[in-house]
PDB file of C-alpha atoms and ligand atoms in Angstrom:
ATOM      1  CA  UNK A   1     -18.665  65.761 -29.218  1.00 43.00           C
ATOM      2  CA  UNK A   2     -17.964  65.860 -25.228  1.00 46.00           C
ATOM      3  CA  UNK A   3     -14.373  67.382 -25.701  1.00 52.00           C
ATOM      4  CA  UNK A   4     -14.126  71.044 -24.579  1.00 53.00           C
ATOM      5  CA  UNK A   5     -12.924  73.733 -27.089  1.00 55.00           C
ATOM      6  CA  UNK A   6      -9.518  73.740 -25.891  1.00 54.00           C
ATOM      7  CA  UNK A   7      -9.291  69.716 -26.476  1.00 55.00           C
ATOM      8  CA  UNK A   8     -10.749  70.464 -30.130  1.00 55.00           C
ATOM      9  CA  UNK A   9      -8.149  73.013 -30.997  1.00 54.00           C
ATOM     10  CA  UNK A  10      -5.420  70.625 -30.115  1.00 56.00           C
ATOM     11  CA  UNK A  11      -6.922  68.252 -32.280  1.00 51.00           C
ATOM     12  CA  UNK A  12      -7.112  70.175 -35.323  1.00 49.00           C
ATOM     13  CA  UNK A  13      -3.433  69.829 -35.620  1.00 61.00           C
ATOM     14  CA  UNK A  14      -3.761  66.208 -35.617  1.00 70.00           C
ATOM     15  CA  UNK A  15      -3.282  64.256 -38.890  1.00 74.00           C
ATOM     16  CA  UNK A  16      -6.185  62.128 -38.410  1.00 76.00           C
ATOM     17  CA  UNK A  17      -8.198  65.107 -37.720  1.00 79.00           C
ATOM     18  CA  UNK A  18      -7.099  66.618 -41.026  1.00 79.00           C
ATOM     19  CA  UNK A  19      -8.025  63.328 -42.977  1.00 82.00           C
ATOM     20  CA  UNK A  20     -11.289  63.617 -40.899  1.00 84.00           C
ATOM     21  CA  UNK A  21     -12.066  67.171 -42.135  1.00 84.00           C
ATOM     22  CA  UNK A  22     -11.190  66.274 -45.728  1.00 83.00           C
ATOM     23  CA  UNK A  23     -13.732  63.198 -45.343  1.00 84.00           C
ATOM     24  CA  UNK A  24     -16.439  65.499 -43.990  1.00 84.00           C
ATOM     25  CA  UNK A  25     -16.062  68.118 -46.798  1.00 84.00           C
ATOM     26  CA  UNK A  26     -16.359  65.189 -49.249  1.00 84.00           C
ATOM     27  CA  UNK A  27     -19.231  63.469 -47.618  1.00 81.00           C
ATOM     28  CA  UNK A  28     -21.345  64.045 -50.663  1.00 81.00           C
ATOM     29  CA  UNK A  29     -19.085  62.168 -52.841  1.00 85.00           C
ATOM     30  CA  UNK A  30     -19.352  58.956 -50.750  1.00 90.00           C
ATOM     31  CA  UNK A  31     -20.439  56.238 -53.202  1.00 90.00           C
ATOM     32  CA  UNK A  32     -19.682  53.164 -50.934  1.00 94.00           C
ATOM     33  CA  UNK A  33     -22.192  51.401 -48.613  1.00 96.00           C
ATOM     34  CA  UNK A  34     -24.437  53.376 -46.477  1.00 95.00           C
ATOM     35  CA  UNK A  35     -22.885  55.092 -43.471  1.00 95.00           C
ATOM     36  CA  UNK A  36     -25.726  53.756 -41.179  1.00 94.00           C
ATOM     37  CA  UNK A  37     -27.561  50.521 -40.785  1.00 95.00           C
ATOM     38  CA  UNK A  38     -28.606  48.833 -43.649  1.00 96.00           C
ATOM     39  CA  UNK A  39     -30.416  45.447 -44.599  1.00 96.00           C
ATOM     40  CA  UNK A  40     -29.385  45.500 -48.302  1.00 97.00           C
ATOM     41  CA  UNK A  41     -26.824  43.519 -49.830  1.00 97.00           C
ATOM     42  CA  UNK A  42     -23.319  44.768 -49.965  1.00 97.00           C
ATOM     43  CA  UNK A  43     -20.123  42.811 -50.595  1.00 97.00           C
ATOM     44  CA  UNK A  44     -17.690  42.441 -47.516  1.00 97.00           C
ATOM     45  CA  UNK A  45     -15.165  45.007 -48.813  1.00 97.00           C
ATOM     46  CA  UNK A  46     -17.720  47.586 -49.255  1.00 97.00           C
ATOM     47  CA  UNK A  47     -19.132  47.043 -45.692  1.00 98.00           C
ATOM     48  CA  UNK A  48     -15.741  47.190 -44.287  1.00 97.00           C
ATOM     49  CA  UNK A  49     -14.861  50.614 -46.015  1.00 97.00           C
ATOM     50  CA  UNK A  50     -17.911  51.898 -45.026  1.00 97.00           C
ATOM     51  CA  UNK A  51     -17.550  51.383 -41.301  1.00 97.00           C
ATOM     52  CA  UNK A  52     -13.986  52.593 -41.692  1.00 95.00           C
ATOM     53  CA  UNK A  53     -15.296  55.602 -43.380  1.00 95.00           C
ATOM     54  CA  UNK A  54     -17.631  56.115 -40.576  1.00 95.00           C
ATOM     55  CA  UNK A  55     -15.056  55.892 -37.773  1.00 94.00           C
ATOM     56  CA  UNK A  56     -12.677  58.129 -39.700  1.00 92.00           C
ATOM     57  CA  UNK A  57     -15.713  60.792 -39.492  1.00 92.00           C
ATOM     58  CA  UNK A  58     -16.612  60.103 -35.924  1.00 92.00           C
ATOM     59  CA  UNK A  59     -14.084  58.365 -34.093  1.00 91.00           C
ATOM     60  CA  UNK A  60     -13.545  54.889 -33.042  1.00 91.00           C
ATOM     61  CA  UNK A  61     -14.768  55.374 -29.486  1.00 92.00           C
ATOM     62  CA  UNK A  62     -17.799  53.088 -29.245  1.00 91.00           C
ATOM     63  CA  UNK A  63     -18.071  53.116 -32.791  1.00 94.00           C
ATOM     64  CA  UNK A  64     -20.143  49.558 -33.044  1.00 93.00           C
ATOM     65  CA  UNK A  65     -22.652  50.987 -30.646  1.00 91.00           C
ATOM     66  CA  UNK A  66     -22.582  54.627 -32.234  1.00 92.00           C
ATOM     67  CA  UNK A  67     -22.829  53.764 -35.855  1.00 94.00           C
ATOM     68  CA  UNK A  68     -25.278  50.881 -35.816  1.00 94.00           C
ATOM     69  CA  UNK A  69     -23.159  49.640 -39.027  1.00 96.00           C
ATOM     70  CA  UNK A  70     -22.197  46.154 -39.945  1.00 97.00           C
ATOM     71  CA  UNK A  71     -18.421  45.306 -38.733  1.00 97.00           C
ATOM     72  CA  UNK A  72     -16.564  41.907 -38.377  1.00 97.00           C
ATOM     73  CA  UNK A  73     -16.327  40.296 -34.966  1.00 94.00           C
ATOM     74  CA  UNK A  74     -12.823  40.194 -33.577  1.00 88.00           C
ATOM     75  CA  UNK A  75     -12.674  36.583 -32.998  1.00 86.00           C
ATOM     76  CA  UNK A  76     -14.011  35.592 -36.589  1.00 88.00           C
ATOM     77  CA  UNK A  77     -12.828  38.244 -39.009  1.00 88.00           C
ATOM     78  CA  UNK A  78     -11.696  36.007 -41.768  1.00 92.00           C
ATOM     79  CA  UNK A  79     -14.183  34.399 -44.378  1.00 96.00           C
ATOM     80  CA  UNK A  80     -14.612  30.411 -44.596  1.00 97.00           C
ATOM     81  CA  UNK A  81     -14.248  29.285 -48.197  1.00 98.00           C
ATOM     82  CA  UNK A  82     -16.185  26.029 -49.254  1.00 98.00           C
ATOM     83  CA  UNK A  83     -15.943  25.208 -52.920  1.00 97.00           C
ATOM     84  CA  UNK A  84     -17.050  28.333 -54.497  1.00 97.00           C
ATOM     85  CA  UNK A  85     -18.687  29.968 -51.689  1.00 98.00           C
ATOM     86  CA  UNK A  86     -17.216  32.576 -49.405  1.00 98.00           C
ATOM     87  CA  UNK A  87     -18.901  33.114 -46.039  1.00 98.00           C
ATOM     88  CA  UNK A  88     -17.977  36.267 -44.232  1.00 98.00           C
ATOM     89  CA  UNK A  89     -19.887  36.989 -40.903  1.00 98.00           C
ATOM     90  CA  UNK A  90     -20.872  40.556 -39.657  1.00 98.00           C
ATOM     91  CA  UNK A  91     -22.175  41.756 -36.597  1.00 97.00           C
ATOM     92  CA  UNK A  92     -24.423  44.936 -35.771  1.00 96.00           C
ATOM     93  CA  UNK A  93     -25.306  46.654 -32.587  1.00 94.00           C
ATOM     94  CA  UNK A  94     -28.594  48.304 -32.885  1.00 91.00           C
ATOM     95  CA  UNK A  95     -28.959  48.920 -29.303  1.00 85.00           C
ATOM     96  CA  UNK A  96     -30.104  52.492 -28.419  1.00 77.00           C
ATOM     97  CA  UNK A  97     -27.649  54.979 -27.181  1.00 68.00           C
ATOM     98  CA  UNK A  98     -27.176  55.749 -23.576  1.00 65.00           C
ATOM     99  CA  UNK A  99     -29.462  59.083 -23.914  1.00 65.00           C
ATOM    100  CA  UNK A 100     -32.283  56.975 -25.946  1.00 64.00           C
ATOM    101  CA  UNK A 101     -34.710  54.276 -25.039  1.00 64.00           C
ATOM    102  CA  UNK A 102     -36.443  51.616 -26.894  1.00 61.00           C
ATOM    103  CA  UNK A 103     -35.764  48.200 -27.999  1.00 63.00           C
ATOM    104  CA  UNK A 104     -32.776  47.036 -29.915  1.00 69.00           C
ATOM    105  CA  UNK A 105     -29.934  44.336 -29.987  1.00 85.00           C
ATOM    106  CA  UNK A 106     -27.479  42.438 -31.792  1.00 91.00           C
ATOM    107  CA  UNK A 107     -28.067  41.236 -35.396  1.00 95.00           C
ATOM    108  CA  UNK A 108     -25.588  39.207 -37.380  1.00 96.00           C
ATOM    109  CA  UNK A 109     -25.294  38.919 -41.018  1.00 97.00           C
ATOM    110  CA  UNK A 110     -23.423  36.252 -43.277  1.00 98.00           C
ATOM    111  CA  UNK A 111     -22.602  37.198 -46.525  1.00 98.00           C
ATOM    112  CA  UNK A 112     -21.336  34.907 -49.618  1.00 98.00           C
ATOM    113  CA  UNK A 113     -19.900  37.234 -51.981  1.00 97.00           C
ATOM    114  CA  UNK A 114     -19.259  34.828 -54.926  1.00 97.00           C
ATOM    115  CA  UNK A 115     -23.076  34.127 -54.783  1.00 97.00           C
ATOM    116  CA  UNK A 116     -24.314  37.732 -54.011  1.00 97.00           C
ATOM    117  CA  UNK A 117     -26.198  35.893 -51.134  1.00 98.00           C
ATOM    118  CA  UNK A 118     -26.623  37.245 -47.744  1.00 98.00           C
ATOM    119  CA  UNK A 119     -28.744  36.525 -44.580  1.00 97.00           C
ATOM    120  CA  UNK A 120     -29.542  38.569 -41.731  1.00 96.00           C
ATOM    121  CA  UNK A 121     -30.427  36.700 -38.408  1.00 95.00           C
ATOM    122  CA  UNK A 122     -31.070  37.323 -34.788  1.00 93.00           C
ATOM    123  CA  UNK A 123     -27.405  35.610 -33.754  1.00 93.00           C
ATOM    124  CA  UNK A 124     -24.235  34.787 -35.127  1.00 95.00           C
ATOM    125  CA  UNK A 125     -25.189  31.037 -34.744  1.00 96.00           C
ATOM    126  CA  UNK A 126     -28.182  31.359 -36.653  1.00 96.00           C
ATOM    127  CA  UNK A 127     -26.495  33.425 -39.498  1.00 97.00           C
ATOM    128  CA  UNK A 128     -23.488  30.481 -39.404  1.00 97.00           C
ATOM    129  CA  UNK A 129     -26.266  27.821 -39.756  1.00 97.00           C
ATOM    130  CA  UNK A 130     -28.050  29.561 -42.539  1.00 97.00           C
ATOM    131  CA  UNK A 131     -24.831  30.124 -44.685  1.00 98.00           C
ATOM    132  CA  UNK A 132     -24.239  26.184 -44.139  1.00 97.00           C
ATOM    133  CA  UNK A 133     -27.887  25.621 -45.608  1.00 97.00           C
ATOM    134  CA  UNK A 134     -26.730  27.976 -48.484  1.00 97.00           C
ATOM    135  CA  UNK A 135     -23.370  26.514 -49.227  1.00 97.00           C
ATOM    136  CA  UNK A 136     -23.221  22.957 -47.700  1.00 97.00           C
ATOM    137  CA  UNK A 137     -26.663  21.915 -47.743  1.00 95.00           C
ATOM    138  CA  UNK A 138     -26.034  18.391 -46.828  1.00 95.00           C
ATOM    139  CA  UNK A 139     -24.468  19.491 -43.524  1.00 97.00           C
ATOM    140  CA  UNK A 140     -27.415  18.305 -41.432  1.00 96.00           C
ATOM    141  CA  UNK A 141     -26.931  14.688 -42.305  1.00 96.00           C
ATOM    142  CA  UNK A 142     -23.473  14.840 -41.005  1.00 98.00           C
ATOM    143  CA  UNK A 143     -22.540  12.385 -38.150  1.00 97.00           C
ATOM    144  CA  UNK A 144     -22.427  14.030 -34.911  1.00 98.00           C
ATOM    145  CA  UNK A 145     -19.168  13.306 -33.100  1.00 97.00           C
ATOM    146  CA  UNK A 146     -20.141  12.345 -29.518  1.00 97.00           C
ATOM    147  CA  UNK A 147     -18.837  14.123 -26.347  1.00 94.00           C
ATOM    148  CA  UNK A 148     -16.987  10.854 -25.436  1.00 95.00           C
ATOM    149  CA  UNK A 149     -14.589  11.470 -28.449  1.00 95.00           C
ATOM    150  CA  UNK A 150     -12.401  14.125 -27.410  1.00 93.00           C
ATOM    151  CA  UNK A 151     -12.022  16.545 -30.340  1.00 93.00           C
ATOM    152  CA  UNK A 152      -9.345  18.930 -29.649  1.00 91.00           C
ATOM    153  CA  UNK A 153      -6.200  18.994 -27.525  1.00 92.00           C
ATOM    154  CA  UNK A 154      -5.538  22.682 -27.275  1.00 87.00           C
ATOM    155  CA  UNK A 155      -5.273  23.815 -30.820  1.00 83.00           C
ATOM    156  CA  UNK A 156      -4.555  20.334 -32.418  1.00 90.00           C
ATOM    157  CA  UNK A 157      -7.289  17.691 -33.466  1.00 93.00           C
ATOM    158  CA  UNK A 158      -6.810  14.419 -31.484  1.00 96.00           C
ATOM    159  CA  UNK A 159      -5.963  11.336 -33.439  1.00 95.00           C
ATOM    160  CA  UNK A 160      -8.948   9.641 -32.093  1.00 96.00           C
ATOM    161  CA  UNK A 161     -11.247  12.429 -33.522  1.00 96.00           C
ATOM    162  CA  UNK A 162      -9.357  12.444 -36.780  1.00 96.00           C
ATOM    163  CA  UNK A 163      -9.812   8.945 -37.134  1.00 97.00           C
ATOM    164  CA  UNK A 164     -13.336   8.995 -36.017  1.00 97.00           C
ATOM    165  CA  UNK A 165     -14.010  11.682 -38.648  1.00 98.00           C
ATOM    166  CA  UNK A 166     -12.103   9.991 -41.624  1.00 97.00           C
ATOM    167  CA  UNK A 167     -14.065   6.747 -41.254  1.00 97.00           C
ATOM    168  CA  UNK A 168     -17.710   8.288 -40.965  1.00 97.00           C
ATOM    169  CA  UNK A 169     -17.687  11.483 -42.607  1.00 98.00           C
ATOM    170  CA  UNK A 170     -18.540  11.148 -46.485  1.00 97.00           C
ATOM    171  CA  UNK A 171     -15.321  11.609 -48.513  1.00 97.00           C
ATOM    172  CA  UNK A 172     -16.650  14.407 -50.601  1.00 97.00           C
ATOM    173  CA  UNK A 173     -17.441  16.388 -47.457  1.00 98.00           C
ATOM    174  CA  UNK A 174     -13.832  15.907 -46.229  1.00 98.00           C
ATOM    175  CA  UNK A 175     -12.642  18.802 -48.170  1.00 98.00           C
ATOM    176  CA  UNK A 176     -11.391  22.410 -47.457  1.00 98.00           C
ATOM    177  CA  UNK A 177     -13.803  24.580 -45.605  1.00 98.00           C
ATOM    178  CA  UNK A 178     -16.247  21.650 -44.742  1.00 98.00           C
ATOM    179  CA  UNK A 179     -17.753  21.452 -41.221  1.00 98.00           C
ATOM    180  CA  UNK A 180     -18.071  18.980 -38.730  1.00 98.00           C
ATOM    181  CA  UNK A 181     -20.655  18.741 -35.923  1.00 98.00           C
ATOM    182  CA  UNK A 182     -19.788  17.983 -32.367  1.00 97.00           C
ATOM    183  CA  UNK A 183     -21.891  17.229 -29.362  1.00 97.00           C
ATOM    184  CA  UNK A 184     -21.343  20.175 -26.743  1.00 94.00           C
ATOM    185  CA  UNK A 185     -21.872  20.730 -23.082  1.00 89.00           C
ATOM    186  CA  UNK A 186     -24.568  23.169 -22.123  1.00 88.00           C
ATOM    187  CA  UNK A 187     -23.600  26.673 -22.707  1.00 88.00           C
ATOM    188  CA  UNK A 188     -20.506  25.854 -24.816  1.00 92.00           C
ATOM    189  CA  UNK A 189     -22.709  25.666 -27.965  1.00 94.00           C
ATOM    190  CA  UNK A 190     -21.078  28.503 -30.189  1.00 95.00           C
ATOM    191  CA  UNK A 191     -20.077  27.461 -33.824  1.00 96.00           C
ATOM    192  CA  UNK A 192     -16.122  27.588 -34.028  1.00 95.00           C
ATOM    193  CA  UNK A 193     -14.615  28.763 -37.012  1.00 96.00           C
ATOM    194  CA  UNK A 194     -11.554  26.997 -38.731  1.00 94.00           C
ATOM    195  CA  UNK A 195     -12.191  24.065 -36.228  1.00 94.00           C
ATOM    196  CA  UNK A 196     -12.910  21.255 -38.408  1.00 96.00           C
ATOM    197  CA  UNK A 197      -9.775  19.340 -39.779  1.00 96.00           C
ATOM    198  CA  UNK A 198     -10.338  21.110 -43.061  1.00 96.00           C
ATOM    199  CA  UNK A 199     -10.570  24.879 -41.664  1.00 96.00           C
ATOM    200  CA  UNK A 200     -14.232  24.686 -41.883  1.00 97.00           C
ATOM    201  CA  UNK A 201     -16.635  25.171 -38.780  1.00 97.00           C
ATOM    202  CA  UNK A 202     -17.193  22.977 -35.827  1.00 97.00           C
ATOM    203  CA  UNK A 203     -20.803  23.406 -35.550  1.00 98.00           C
ATOM    204  CA  UNK A 204     -22.472  22.552 -32.293  1.00 97.00           C
ATOM    205  CA  UNK A 205     -25.115  19.772 -32.550  1.00 97.00           C
ATOM    206  CA  UNK A 206     -27.655  22.455 -31.115  1.00 95.00           C
ATOM    207  CA  UNK A 207     -27.961  23.470 -34.710  1.00 94.00           C
ATOM    208  CA  UNK A 208     -29.735  20.606 -35.628  1.00 94.00           C
ATOM    209  CA  UNK A 209     -32.592  21.655 -33.246  1.00 90.00           C
ATOM    210  CA  UNK A 210     -33.449  24.653 -35.640  1.00 85.00           C
ATOM    211  CA  UNK A 211     -35.302  24.108 -38.511  1.00 83.00           C
ATOM    212  CA  UNK A 212     -33.408  24.709 -42.031  1.00 82.00           C
ATOM    213  CA  UNK A 213     -34.258  27.949 -43.755  1.00 72.00           C
ATOM    214  CA  UNK A 214     -36.437  27.227 -46.730  1.00 65.00           C
ATOM    215  CA  UNK A 215     -34.269  28.937 -49.236  1.00 55.00           C
ATOM    216  CA  UNK A 216     -31.256  31.723 -49.535  1.00 44.00           C
ATOM    217  CA  UNK A 217     -34.117  33.908 -51.279  1.00 43.00           C
ATOM    218  CA  UNK A 218     -36.508  33.541 -47.968  1.00 42.00           C
ATOM    219  CA  UNK A 219     -33.585  34.108 -45.620  1.00 46.00           C
ATOM    220  CA  UNK A 220     -32.890  37.386 -47.460  1.00 48.00           C
ATOM    221  CA  UNK A 221     -36.349  38.312 -47.984  1.00 42.00           C
ATOM    222  CA  UNK A 222     -38.374  37.012 -45.176  1.00 40.00           C
ATOM    223  CA  UNK A 223     -39.575  39.343 -42.166  1.00 42.00           C
ATOM    224  CA  UNK A 224     -36.822  40.510 -39.594  1.00 44.00           C
ATOM    225  CA  UNK A 225     -37.419  40.276 -35.820  1.00 43.00           C
ATOM    226  CA  UNK A 226     -39.706  43.306 -35.685  1.00 41.00           C
ATOM    227  CA  UNK A 227     -38.321  44.215 -32.116  1.00 39.00           C
ATOM    228  CA  UNK A 228     -34.810  44.764 -33.123  1.00 40.00           C
ATOM    229  CA  UNK A 229     -35.597  46.864 -36.100  1.00 40.00           C
ATOM    230  CA  UNK A 230     -38.243  49.324 -34.646  1.00 38.00           C
ATOM    231  CA  UNK A 231     -36.503  52.622 -34.958  1.00 39.00           C
ATOM    232  CA  UNK A 232     -35.770  54.242 -31.514  1.00 38.00           C
ATOM    233  CA  UNK A 233     -36.580  57.482 -30.129  1.00 40.00           C
ATOM    234  CA  UNK A 234     -36.806  60.438 -32.707  1.00 37.00           C
ATOM    235  CA  UNK A 235     -33.438  61.874 -33.690  1.00 38.00           C
ATOM    236  CA  UNK A 236     -31.377  58.716 -32.917  1.00 38.00           C
ATOM    237  CA  UNK A 237     -32.510  56.312 -35.383  1.00 37.00           C
ATOM    238  CA  UNK A 238     -30.158  55.440 -38.186  1.00 39.00           C
ATOM    239  CA  UNK A 239     -32.238  56.642 -41.184  1.00 37.00           C
ATOM    240  CA  UNK A 240     -34.085  53.506 -41.683  1.00 36.00           C
ATOM    241  CA  UNK A 241     -36.252  53.893 -44.847  1.00 35.00           C
ATOM    242  CA  UNK A 242     -33.892  52.488 -47.301  1.00 37.00           C
ATOM    243  CA  UNK A 243     -32.732  49.647 -44.795  1.00 36.00           C
ATOM    244  CA  UNK A 244     -36.144  48.082 -44.483  1.00 36.00           C
ATOM    245  CA  UNK A 245     -37.100  47.812 -47.623  1.00 35.00           C
ATOM    246  CA  UNK A 246     -33.849  46.634 -48.962  1.00 34.00           C
TER     247      UNK A 246
HETATM  248 ZN1   ZN B 301     -22.691  31.286 -51.774  1.00 54.58          ZN
END
């Protein structure tokens, strides 16, 4: 803690600090997801609770970078439901702290709780694509909406795009949570949640350049990018033993 003794004294009377002391005293009773980086499967609520608990113990300041724990991206904190699937996106910041050296970076995870399925990928876009491979295997065959067809006017779908999609998309994939694929400008290739006419993703056509993941199983068990998972300098690494083996 960087605060001086005086500052800490004042905080002791803070209600949050009382809660924190309680939580620290009962840390051995914690039965939720690990309070550190993990590659094991946990349902979204357990990941949320673990991260919340970490911030209670350690404060919110720079909590993403300091905790190395899974948390929901602000811009995409709701899950996407398609049929029996429900995909929730999480990020983790594995970059080394300011006083540590070594490789690190951002990883993304998509969790499909009804299936006990998850995938960990080197980017949010890649995790989203792998979830679609899992939940909507046919998505790669969907028609790409050309850039000439303006899809959105602000927050609303244009009539032109709606008609284009209605005519060309397979009937059974014009359902809640189903994605569309749109041609994009360079550097505007992020997949956007809740932007399909049915509340699914608007996937950038650049996704089709990436090969399909062989199976959900492989996505989970396959090797992770080693550079991002190498432990940082001694003392800063978030207990990794369990994480790497699952
Ligand atoms: Zn699923």
